[in-house]
mmCIF file of C-alpha atoms and ligand atoms in Angstrom:
data_model
loop_
_atom_site.group_PDB
_atom_site.id
_atom_site.type_symbol
_atom_site.label_atom_id
_atom_site.label_comp_id
_atom_site.label_asym_id
_atom_site.label_seq_id
_atom_site.Cartn_x
_atom_site.Cartn_y
_atom_site.Cartn_z
ATOM 1 C CA UNK A 127 88.512 110.658 58.392
ATOM 2 C CA UNK A 128 90.379 108.296 60.722
ATOM 3 C CA UNK A 129 88.419 107.298 63.804
ATOM 4 C CA UNK A 130 89.914 107.962 67.264
ATOM 5 C CA UNK A 131 90.523 104.295 68.120
ATOM 6 C CA UNK A 132 91.371 102.992 64.627
ATOM 7 C CA UNK A 133 94.002 100.246 64.895
ATOM 8 C CA UNK A 134 93.595 99.846 68.672
ATOM 9 C CA UNK A 135 92.320 96.832 70.619
ATOM 10 C CA UNK A 136 90.112 97.303 73.676
ATOM 11 C CA UNK A 137 89.080 94.792 76.343
ATOM 12 C CA UNK A 138 85.932 95.576 78.332
ATOM 13 C CA UNK A 139 85.115 93.438 81.381
ATOM 14 C CA UNK A 140 81.422 93.086 82.213
ATOM 15 C CA UNK A 141 80.624 94.291 78.710
ATOM 16 C CA UNK A 142 77.558 92.095 78.179
ATOM 17 C CA UNK A 143 75.181 94.506 79.964
ATOM 18 C CA UNK A 144 74.553 98.092 80.985
ATOM 19 C CA UNK A 145 77.509 100.463 81.212
ATOM 20 C CA UNK A 146 80.000 97.889 79.888
ATOM 21 C CA UNK A 147 77.838 97.206 76.828
ATOM 22 C CA UNK A 148 77.622 100.954 76.149
ATOM 23 C CA UNK A 149 81.412 101.266 76.482
ATOM 24 C CA UNK A 150 82.010 98.355 74.094
ATOM 25 C CA UNK A 151 79.549 99.856 71.603
ATOM 26 C CA UNK A 152 81.142 103.307 71.812
ATOM 27 C CA UNK A 153 84.742 102.132 71.441
ATOM 28 C CA UNK A 154 83.697 99.944 68.490
ATOM 29 C CA UNK A 155 81.925 102.903 66.851
ATOM 30 C CA UNK A 156 85.098 104.942 67.342
ATOM 31 C CA UNK A 157 87.155 102.363 65.458
ATOM 32 C CA UNK A 158 88.510 99.983 68.127
ATOM 33 C CA UNK A 159 88.475 96.220 67.839
ATOM 34 C CA UNK A 160 86.628 95.335 71.032
ATOM 35 C CA UNK A 161 86.569 92.126 73.080
ATOM 36 C CA UNK A 162 84.100 91.837 75.943
ATOM 37 C CA UNK A 163 85.032 89.561 78.842
ATOM 38 C CA UNK A 164 81.957 88.602 80.852
ATOM 39 C CA UNK A 165 80.796 85.736 83.010
ATOM 40 C CA UNK A 166 77.487 85.773 81.113
ATOM 41 C CA UNK A 167 79.089 84.758 77.777
ATOM 42 C CA UNK A 168 79.209 81.028 76.885
ATOM 43 C CA UNK A 169 82.679 79.452 77.067
ATOM 44 C CA UNK A 170 84.477 78.807 73.776
ATOM 45 C CA UNK A 171 85.566 80.811 70.762
ATOM 46 C CA UNK A 172 84.806 84.573 70.567
ATOM 47 C CA UNK A 173 81.088 85.144 69.994
ATOM 48 C CA UNK A 174 78.779 88.095 69.473
ATOM 49 C CA UNK A 175 76.776 89.729 72.273
ATOM 50 C CA UNK A 176 72.999 90.061 72.012
ATOM 51 C CA UNK A 177 72.139 93.715 71.455
ATOM 52 C CA UNK A 178 75.693 94.817 70.609
ATOM 53 C CA UNK A 179 77.098 95.498 67.114
ATOM 54 C CA UNK A 180 78.268 92.352 65.302
ATOM 55 C CA UNK A 181 81.829 93.654 65.244
ATOM 56 C CA UNK A 182 82.082 93.492 69.048
ATOM 57 C CA UNK A 183 83.385 90.072 70.069
ATOM 58 C CA UNK A 184 83.025 88.418 73.468
ATOM 59 C CA UNK A 185 84.657 85.700 75.541
ATOM 60 C CA UNK A 186 83.586 83.997 78.727
ATOM 61 C CA UNK A 187 85.597 85.158 81.731
ATOM 62 C CA UNK A 188 84.722 85.476 85.379
ATOM 63 C CA UNK A 189 86.993 88.116 86.932
ATOM 64 C CA UNK A 190 87.123 86.101 90.173
ATOM 65 C CA UNK A 191 88.942 83.293 88.310
ATOM 66 C CA UNK A 192 92.594 84.242 87.789
ATOM 67 C CA UNK A 193 93.427 81.372 85.426
ATOM 68 C CA UNK A 194 90.250 82.027 83.429
ATOM 69 C CA UNK A 195 91.075 85.723 83.076
ATOM 70 C CA UNK A 196 94.625 84.939 81.915
ATOM 71 C CA UNK A 197 93.337 82.429 79.369
ATOM 72 C CA UNK A 198 90.776 84.915 78.038
ATOM 73 C CA UNK A 199 93.389 87.666 77.749
ATOM 74 C CA UNK A 200 95.654 85.327 75.765
ATOM 75 C CA UNK A 201 92.649 84.533 73.517
ATOM 76 C CA UNK A 202 92.212 88.273 72.923
ATOM 77 C CA UNK A 203 95.845 88.541 71.831
ATOM 78 C CA UNK A 204 95.530 85.424 69.662
ATOM 79 C CA UNK A 205 92.462 86.993 68.005
ATOM 80 C CA UNK A 206 93.515 90.626 67.642
ATOM 81 C CA UNK A 207 97.301 90.515 68.105
ATOM 82 C CA UNK A 208 97.515 93.167 70.843
ATOM 83 C CA UNK A 209 95.794 94.923 73.741
ATOM 84 C CA UNK A 210 95.938 98.728 73.962
ATOM 85 C CA UNK A 211 93.000 99.551 76.243
ATOM 86 C CA UNK A 212 91.542 97.775 79.261
ATOM 87 C CA UNK A 213 88.252 98.916 80.765
ATOM 88 C CA UNK A 214 87.719 97.335 84.187
ATOM 89 C CA UNK A 215 83.949 97.626 84.407
ATOM 90 C CA UNK A 216 82.666 94.287 85.807
ATOM 91 C CA UNK A 217 81.052 94.873 89.179
ATOM 92 C CA UNK A 218 78.278 93.753 91.479
ATOM 93 C CA UNK A 219 76.253 95.549 94.146
ATOM 94 C CA UNK A 220 75.429 95.050 97.803
ATOM 95 C CA UNK A 221 72.947 96.719 100.097
ATOM 96 C CA UNK A 222 73.001 97.260 103.830
ATOM 97 C CA UNK A 223 74.888 98.833 106.718
ATOM 98 C CA UNK A 224 77.999 97.271 108.266
ATOM 99 C CA UNK A 225 75.593 95.348 110.491
ATOM 100 C CA UNK A 226 73.936 93.604 107.576
ATOM 101 C CA UNK A 227 76.459 91.918 105.267
ATOM 102 C CA UNK A 228 78.212 88.669 106.214
ATOM 103 C CA UNK A 229 81.960 88.107 105.899
ATOM 104 C CA UNK A 230 81.175 85.910 102.896
ATOM 105 C CA UNK A 231 79.311 88.773 101.196
ATOM 106 C CA UNK A 232 82.197 91.149 101.913
ATOM 107 C CA UNK A 233 84.668 88.689 100.437
ATOM 108 C CA UNK A 234 82.476 88.045 97.375
ATOM 109 C CA UNK A 235 81.904 91.698 96.477
ATOM 110 C CA UNK A 236 85.514 92.757 97.033
ATOM 111 C CA UNK A 237 86.611 89.722 94.996
ATOM 112 C CA UNK A 238 84.666 90.952 91.949
ATOM 113 C CA UNK A 239 84.811 94.732 92.330
ATOM 114 C CA UNK A 240 88.424 95.151 93.476
ATOM 115 C CA UNK A 241 90.483 91.993 93.001
ATOM 116 C CA UNK A 242 88.712 91.393 89.669
ATOM 117 C CA UNK A 243 90.277 94.628 88.396
ATOM 118 C CA UNK A 244 93.656 93.505 89.725
ATOM 119 C CA UNK A 245 93.411 90.168 87.896
ATOM 120 C CA UNK A 246 92.417 91.692 84.552
ATOM 121 C CA UNK A 247 95.050 94.434 84.834
ATOM 122 C CA UNK A 248 97.785 91.970 85.807
ATOM 123 C CA UNK A 249 96.987 89.735 82.841
ATOM 124 C CA UNK A 250 96.867 92.660 80.391
ATOM 125 C CA UNK A 251 99.947 94.560 81.628
ATOM 126 C CA UNK A 252 102.573 92.749 79.495
ATOM 127 C CA UNK A 253 100.494 93.524 76.386
ATOM 128 C CA UNK A 254 99.764 97.112 77.429
ATOM 129 C CA UNK A 255 103.505 97.687 77.884
ATOM 130 C CA UNK A 256 103.944 96.820 74.210
ATOM 131 C CA UNK A 257 101.392 99.463 73.114
ATOM 132 C CA UNK A 258 102.195 103.093 72.279
ATOM 133 C CA UNK A 259 98.687 104.138 73.382
ATOM 134 C CA UNK A 260 98.139 102.060 76.507
ATOM 135 C CA UNK A 261 95.330 103.011 78.831
ATOM 136 C CA UNK A 262 93.354 101.448 81.672
ATOM 137 C CA UNK A 263 90.008 102.896 82.731
ATOM 138 C CA UNK A 264 88.431 101.583 85.931
ATOM 139 C CA UNK A 265 84.749 102.060 86.741
ATOM 140 C CA UNK A 266 84.391 103.486 90.246
ATOM 141 C CA UNK A 267 81.217 105.235 91.513
ATOM 142 C CA UNK A 268 79.852 108.288 93.288
ATOM 143 C CA UNK A 269 79.684 105.825 96.202
ATOM 144 C CA UNK A 270 83.489 106.124 96.478
ATOM 145 C CA UNK A 271 83.297 109.730 97.665
ATOM 146 C CA UNK A 272 79.733 110.396 98.892
ATOM 147 C CA UNK A 273 78.253 108.679 101.926
ATOM 148 C CA UNK A 274 75.194 106.879 100.588
ATOM 149 C CA UNK A 275 72.846 105.092 103.024
ATOM 150 C CA UNK A 276 72.690 101.280 102.954
ATOM 151 C CA UNK A 277 75.776 100.925 100.763
ATOM 152 C CA UNK A 278 78.609 100.178 103.241
ATOM 153 C CA UNK A 279 80.139 97.237 101.398
ATOM 154 C CA UNK A 280 79.570 98.572 97.873
ATOM 155 C CA UNK A 281 80.996 101.992 98.818
ATOM 156 C CA UNK A 282 84.060 100.410 100.416
ATOM 157 C CA UNK A 283 84.658 98.448 97.201
ATOM 158 C CA UNK A 284 84.361 101.542 94.990
ATOM 159 C CA UNK A 285 86.524 103.638 97.353
ATOM 160 C CA UNK A 286 89.133 100.909 96.949
ATOM 161 C CA UNK A 287 88.797 101.214 93.150
ATOM 162 C CA UNK A 288 89.475 104.955 93.380
ATOM 163 C CA UNK A 289 92.562 104.444 95.563
ATOM 164 C CA UNK A 290 93.723 101.564 93.356
ATOM 165 C CA UNK A 291 93.342 103.755 90.260
ATOM 166 C CA UNK A 292 95.676 106.420 91.669
ATOM 167 C CA UNK A 293 98.223 103.859 92.869
ATOM 168 C CA UNK A 294 98.188 102.081 89.497
ATOM 169 C CA UNK A 295 98.507 105.421 87.692
ATOM 170 C CA UNK A 296 101.662 106.186 89.702
ATOM 171 C CA UNK A 297 103.127 102.733 89.136
ATOM 172 C CA UNK A 298 102.631 102.623 85.383
ATOM 173 C CA UNK A 299 102.813 106.207 84.073
ATOM 174 C CA UNK A 300 106.543 105.925 83.391
ATOM 175 C CA UNK A 301 106.061 102.787 81.357
ATOM 176 C CA UNK A 302 103.579 104.621 79.167
ATOM 177 C CA UNK A 303 100.343 103.204 80.572
ATOM 178 C CA UNK A 304 97.778 105.793 81.645
ATOM 179 C CA UNK A 305 95.337 104.748 84.390
ATOM 180 C CA UNK A 306 92.175 106.721 85.197
ATOM 181 C CA UNK A 307 88.662 106.026 86.443
ATOM 182 C CA UNK A 308 85.109 107.186 85.847
ATOM 183 C CA UNK A 309 82.750 107.745 88.764
ATOM 184 C CA UNK A 310 79.142 107.510 87.592
ATOM 185 C CA UNK A 311 76.134 108.609 89.582
ATOM 186 C CA UNK A 312 73.092 106.338 89.510
ATOM 187 C CA UNK A 313 72.887 105.101 85.926
ATOM 188 C CA UNK A 314 69.922 103.708 84.051
ATOM 189 C CA UNK A 315 71.074 100.091 83.536
ATOM 190 C CA UNK A 316 69.613 96.592 84.060
ATOM 191 C CA UNK A 317 71.272 96.630 87.509
ATOM 192 C CA UNK A 318 69.255 99.643 88.629
ATOM 193 C CA UNK A 319 66.193 98.134 86.917
ATOM 194 C CA UNK A 320 66.566 95.076 89.172
ATOM 195 C CA UNK A 321 66.889 97.303 92.263
ATOM 196 C CA UNK A 322 63.783 99.266 91.296
ATOM 197 C CA UNK A 323 61.820 96.072 90.592
ATOM 198 C CA UNK A 324 62.637 94.851 94.102
ATOM 199 C CA UNK A 325 61.456 98.090 95.773
ATOM 200 C CA UNK A 326 58.041 98.298 97.486
ATOM 201 C CA UNK A 327 57.162 101.258 95.249
ATOM 202 C CA UNK A 328 59.423 101.227 92.145
ATOM 203 C CA UNK A 329 58.094 104.544 90.798
ATOM 204 C CA UNK A 330 58.701 106.326 94.123
ATOM 205 C CA UNK A 331 62.158 104.741 94.403
ATOM 206 C CA UNK A 332 63.045 105.876 90.883
ATOM 207 C CA UNK A 333 61.789 109.395 91.632
ATOM 208 C CA UNK A 334 63.939 109.488 94.806
ATOM 209 C CA UNK A 335 67.044 108.375 92.875
ATOM 210 C CA UNK A 336 66.382 110.971 90.162
ATOM 211 C CA UNK A 337 65.841 113.736 92.731
ATOM 212 C CA UNK A 338 69.157 112.875 94.426
ATOM 213 C CA UNK A 339 71.063 113.974 91.312
ATOM 214 C CA UNK A 340 71.261 117.735 90.773
ATOM 215 C CA UNK A 341 70.300 117.429 87.102
ATOM 216 C CA UNK A 342 67.149 115.595 88.156
ATOM 217 C CA UNK A 343 67.530 112.356 86.203
ATOM 218 C CA UNK A 344 69.502 109.151 86.064
ATOM 219 C CA UNK A 345 72.787 109.089 84.160
ATOM 220 C CA UNK A 346 72.703 107.186 80.863
ATOM 221 C CA UNK A 347 75.121 104.347 80.141
ATOM 222 C CA UNK A 348 76.089 106.148 76.926
ATOM 223 C CA UNK A 349 77.164 109.206 78.931
ATOM 224 C CA UNK A 350 79.484 107.035 81.028
ATOM 225 C CA UNK A 351 80.796 105.446 77.823
ATOM 226 C CA UNK A 352 81.555 108.922 76.478
ATOM 227 C CA UNK A 353 83.679 109.675 79.545
ATOM 228 C CA UNK A 354 85.524 106.363 79.184
ATOM 229 C CA UNK A 355 86.153 107.129 75.504
ATOM 230 C CA UNK A 356 87.629 110.498 76.492
ATOM 231 C CA UNK A 357 89.946 108.969 79.097
ATOM 232 C CA UNK A 358 91.080 106.104 76.851
ATOM 233 C CA UNK A 359 91.598 108.315 73.798
ATOM 234 C CA UNK A 360 95.260 108.659 72.751
ATOM 235 C CA UNK A 361 94.582 112.406 72.441
ATOM 236 C CA UNK A 362 94.060 112.535 76.247
ATOM 237 C CA UNK A 363 97.657 111.549 76.871
ATOM 238 C CA UNK A 364 98.200 114.098 79.677
ATOM 239 C CA UNK A 365 95.175 112.866 81.654
ATOM 240 C CA UNK A 366 96.543 110.476 84.268
ATOM 241 C CA UNK A 367 95.275 109.313 87.659
ATOM 242 C CA UNK A 368 91.982 111.228 87.556
ATOM 243 C CA UNK A 369 88.465 110.286 88.563
ATOM 244 C CA UNK A 370 86.020 111.715 86.021
ATOM 245 C CA UNK A 371 82.581 112.212 87.570
ATOM 246 C CA UNK A 372 79.531 111.468 85.382
ATOM 247 C CA UNK A 373 76.920 112.195 88.002
ATOM 248 C CA UNK A 374 74.888 115.266 87.023
ATOM 249 C CA UNK A 375 76.827 117.342 89.558
ATOM 250 C CA UNK A 376 76.168 115.082 92.577
ATOM 251 C CA UNK A 377 79.770 115.138 93.755
ATOM 252 C CA UNK A 378 80.631 118.799 93.263
ATOM 253 C CA UNK A 379 77.422 120.827 93.685
ATOM 254 C CA UNK A 380 75.472 121.972 96.732
ATOM 255 C CA UNK A 381 72.100 123.227 95.443
ATOM 256 C CA UNK A 382 69.528 124.983 97.590
ATOM 257 C CA UNK A 383 66.395 122.851 98.100
ATOM 258 C CA UNK A 384 63.635 123.674 95.579
HETATM 259 P P1 NAD B 836 74.990 95.425 85.033
HETATM 260 O O1 NAD B 836 74.587 94.466 86.102
HETATM 261 O O2 NAD B 836 73.967 95.914 84.059
HETATM 262 O O3 NAD B 836 76.229 94.832 84.226
HETATM 263 C C1 NAD B 836 77.324 94.275 84.898
HETATM 264 C C2 NAD B 836 78.010 93.268 83.974
HETATM 265 O O4 NAD B 836 79.146 92.740 84.687
HETATM 266 C C3 NAD B 836 77.125 92.071 83.608
HETATM 267 O O5 NAD B 836 77.229 91.794 82.211
HETATM 268 C C4 NAD B 836 77.692 90.928 84.437
HETATM 269 O O6 NAD B 836 77.532 89.648 83.833
HETATM 270 C C5 NAD B 836 79.153 91.328 84.528
HETATM 271 N N1 NAD B 836 79.814 90.712 85.685
HETATM 272 C C6 NAD B 836 79.413 90.717 86.974
HETATM 273 N N2 NAD B 836 80.239 89.998 87.719
HETATM 274 C C7 NAD B 836 81.190 89.505 86.895
HETATM 275 C C8 NAD B 836 82.313 88.677 87.065
HETATM 276 N N3 NAD B 836 82.598 88.127 88.261
HETATM 277 N N4 NAD B 836 83.093 88.401 86.007
HETATM 278 C C9 NAD B 836 82.788 88.899 84.781
HETATM 279 N N5 NAD B 836 81.723 89.665 84.547
HETATM 280 C C10 NAD B 836 80.930 89.971 85.584
HETATM 281 O O7 NAD B 836 75.641 96.644 85.842
HETATM 282 P P2 NAD B 836 75.993 98.163 85.406
HETATM 283 O O8 NAD B 836 75.008 99.043 86.085
HETATM 284 O O9 NAD B 836 76.230 98.272 83.960
HETATM 285 O O10 NAD B 836 77.371 98.347 86.193
HETATM 286 C C11 NAD B 836 78.643 98.252 85.556
HETATM 287 C C12 NAD B 836 79.694 98.894 86.440
HETATM 288 O O11 NAD B 836 79.326 100.243 86.687
HETATM 289 C C13 NAD B 836 79.879 98.234 87.819
HETATM 290 O O12 NAD B 836 81.247 98.215 88.148
HETATM 291 C C14 NAD B 836 79.123 99.162 88.742
HETATM 292 O O13 NAD B 836 79.606 99.119 90.059
HETATM 293 C C15 NAD B 836 79.404 100.497 88.081
HETATM 294 N N6 NAD B 836 78.456 101.550 88.429
HETATM 295 C C16 NAD B 836 77.131 101.392 88.151
HETATM 296 C C17 NAD B 836 76.259 102.425 88.490
HETATM 297 C C18 NAD B 836 74.779 102.318 88.222
HETATM 298 O O14 NAD B 836 74.028 103.127 88.797
HETATM 299 N N7 NAD B 836 74.321 101.404 87.376
HETATM 300 C C19 NAD B 836 76.729 103.595 89.102
HETATM 301 C C20 NAD B 836 78.103 103.703 89.361
HETATM 302 C C21 NAD B 836 78.955 102.674 89.012
#
C-alpha cells in the first residue's frame, strides 16, 4: 500500500528535539523524505539525528540567520530535488509578566518564534509553488488563545504565529499552498523537562501542569505529530487556515471542579 507522504519532501525546523523530532519521525514513517533544520546540528553535509530513524536527514540552520536558512533550504533541494511540506516548529520559551522581560529578551524570542517562521517560509515558497501538494504547518500553542500566568512574551509570540498562519493561508491558498497551525497544550518534551527541573518542587509542578489539562495529563509529542501529519496530508486539501488544538480539551472545555 502506498504511504500517505510517498514521493514528498518535508522540512522540519527544530526537528532535533521534542515535538519537531516526533514530527520528523512521523512524516518519515508515512513515506516522506525528511530534512530537519536545527541550530543543534553540526554544520556541513546532511547528517543523521541522534534518536531519530536513519532515513531522517538533518542540516545545521539557525532560524534567526536569514542567509543560513536560505543556504540550508537550497541544500535540501540539492539533496532531495524539491520541497512539498514545511513544518515551522523551532521555538523557544520565556517566563514572566510584562514587567520581567527586557527589550533584548522580547527581540530574541520574537526573532526565533515569529520571524524564524517568516524566514523559513520565505526561503521555501519558490519550491512549494512548484509542488502539487504544498503545505506549511506552523506550531503555535494554547498560549496563543488562553491567558496563562507568567507567559506574556511567549504568549505574544504564539498569538503572532496564529495570526501569521491565517494571513499566510489567505495569501497562498490560490497558489496551491495550504497553511495551517497546530496549537498544543503542555507537551511532554525536553523543554518541559527543563522547566520542571528548574522548579522548587518538580513533582508538584508537573502535577499542576497535568491538572490544568482537562484530560489530566501532558500531551505527547507523538500526538502533536499526528495532528501535523493530518494537516500536511494531501488528503486534507480542503483544510486551510485552521488552528488544530492538541490540548486535551484545554481550549474548548469548561469542566466543573472535581
Ligand atoms: P524543544 O526545546 O524540545 O525543541 C526545540 C528545538 O528547536 C530544539 O531542537 C532546538 O535546537 C530548536 N531550536 C530552537 N531555537 C532554534 C533556532 N533559532 N534555530 C533552529 N532551531 C532552533 O521544544 P519542544 O517542546 O519540542 O517545542 C517545539 C515547538 O513546540 C516550539 O515552537 C514550542 O513553542 C511549541 N510548543 C511546545 C509546547 C510544550 O509544552 N512543549 C506546547 C505548545 C507549543
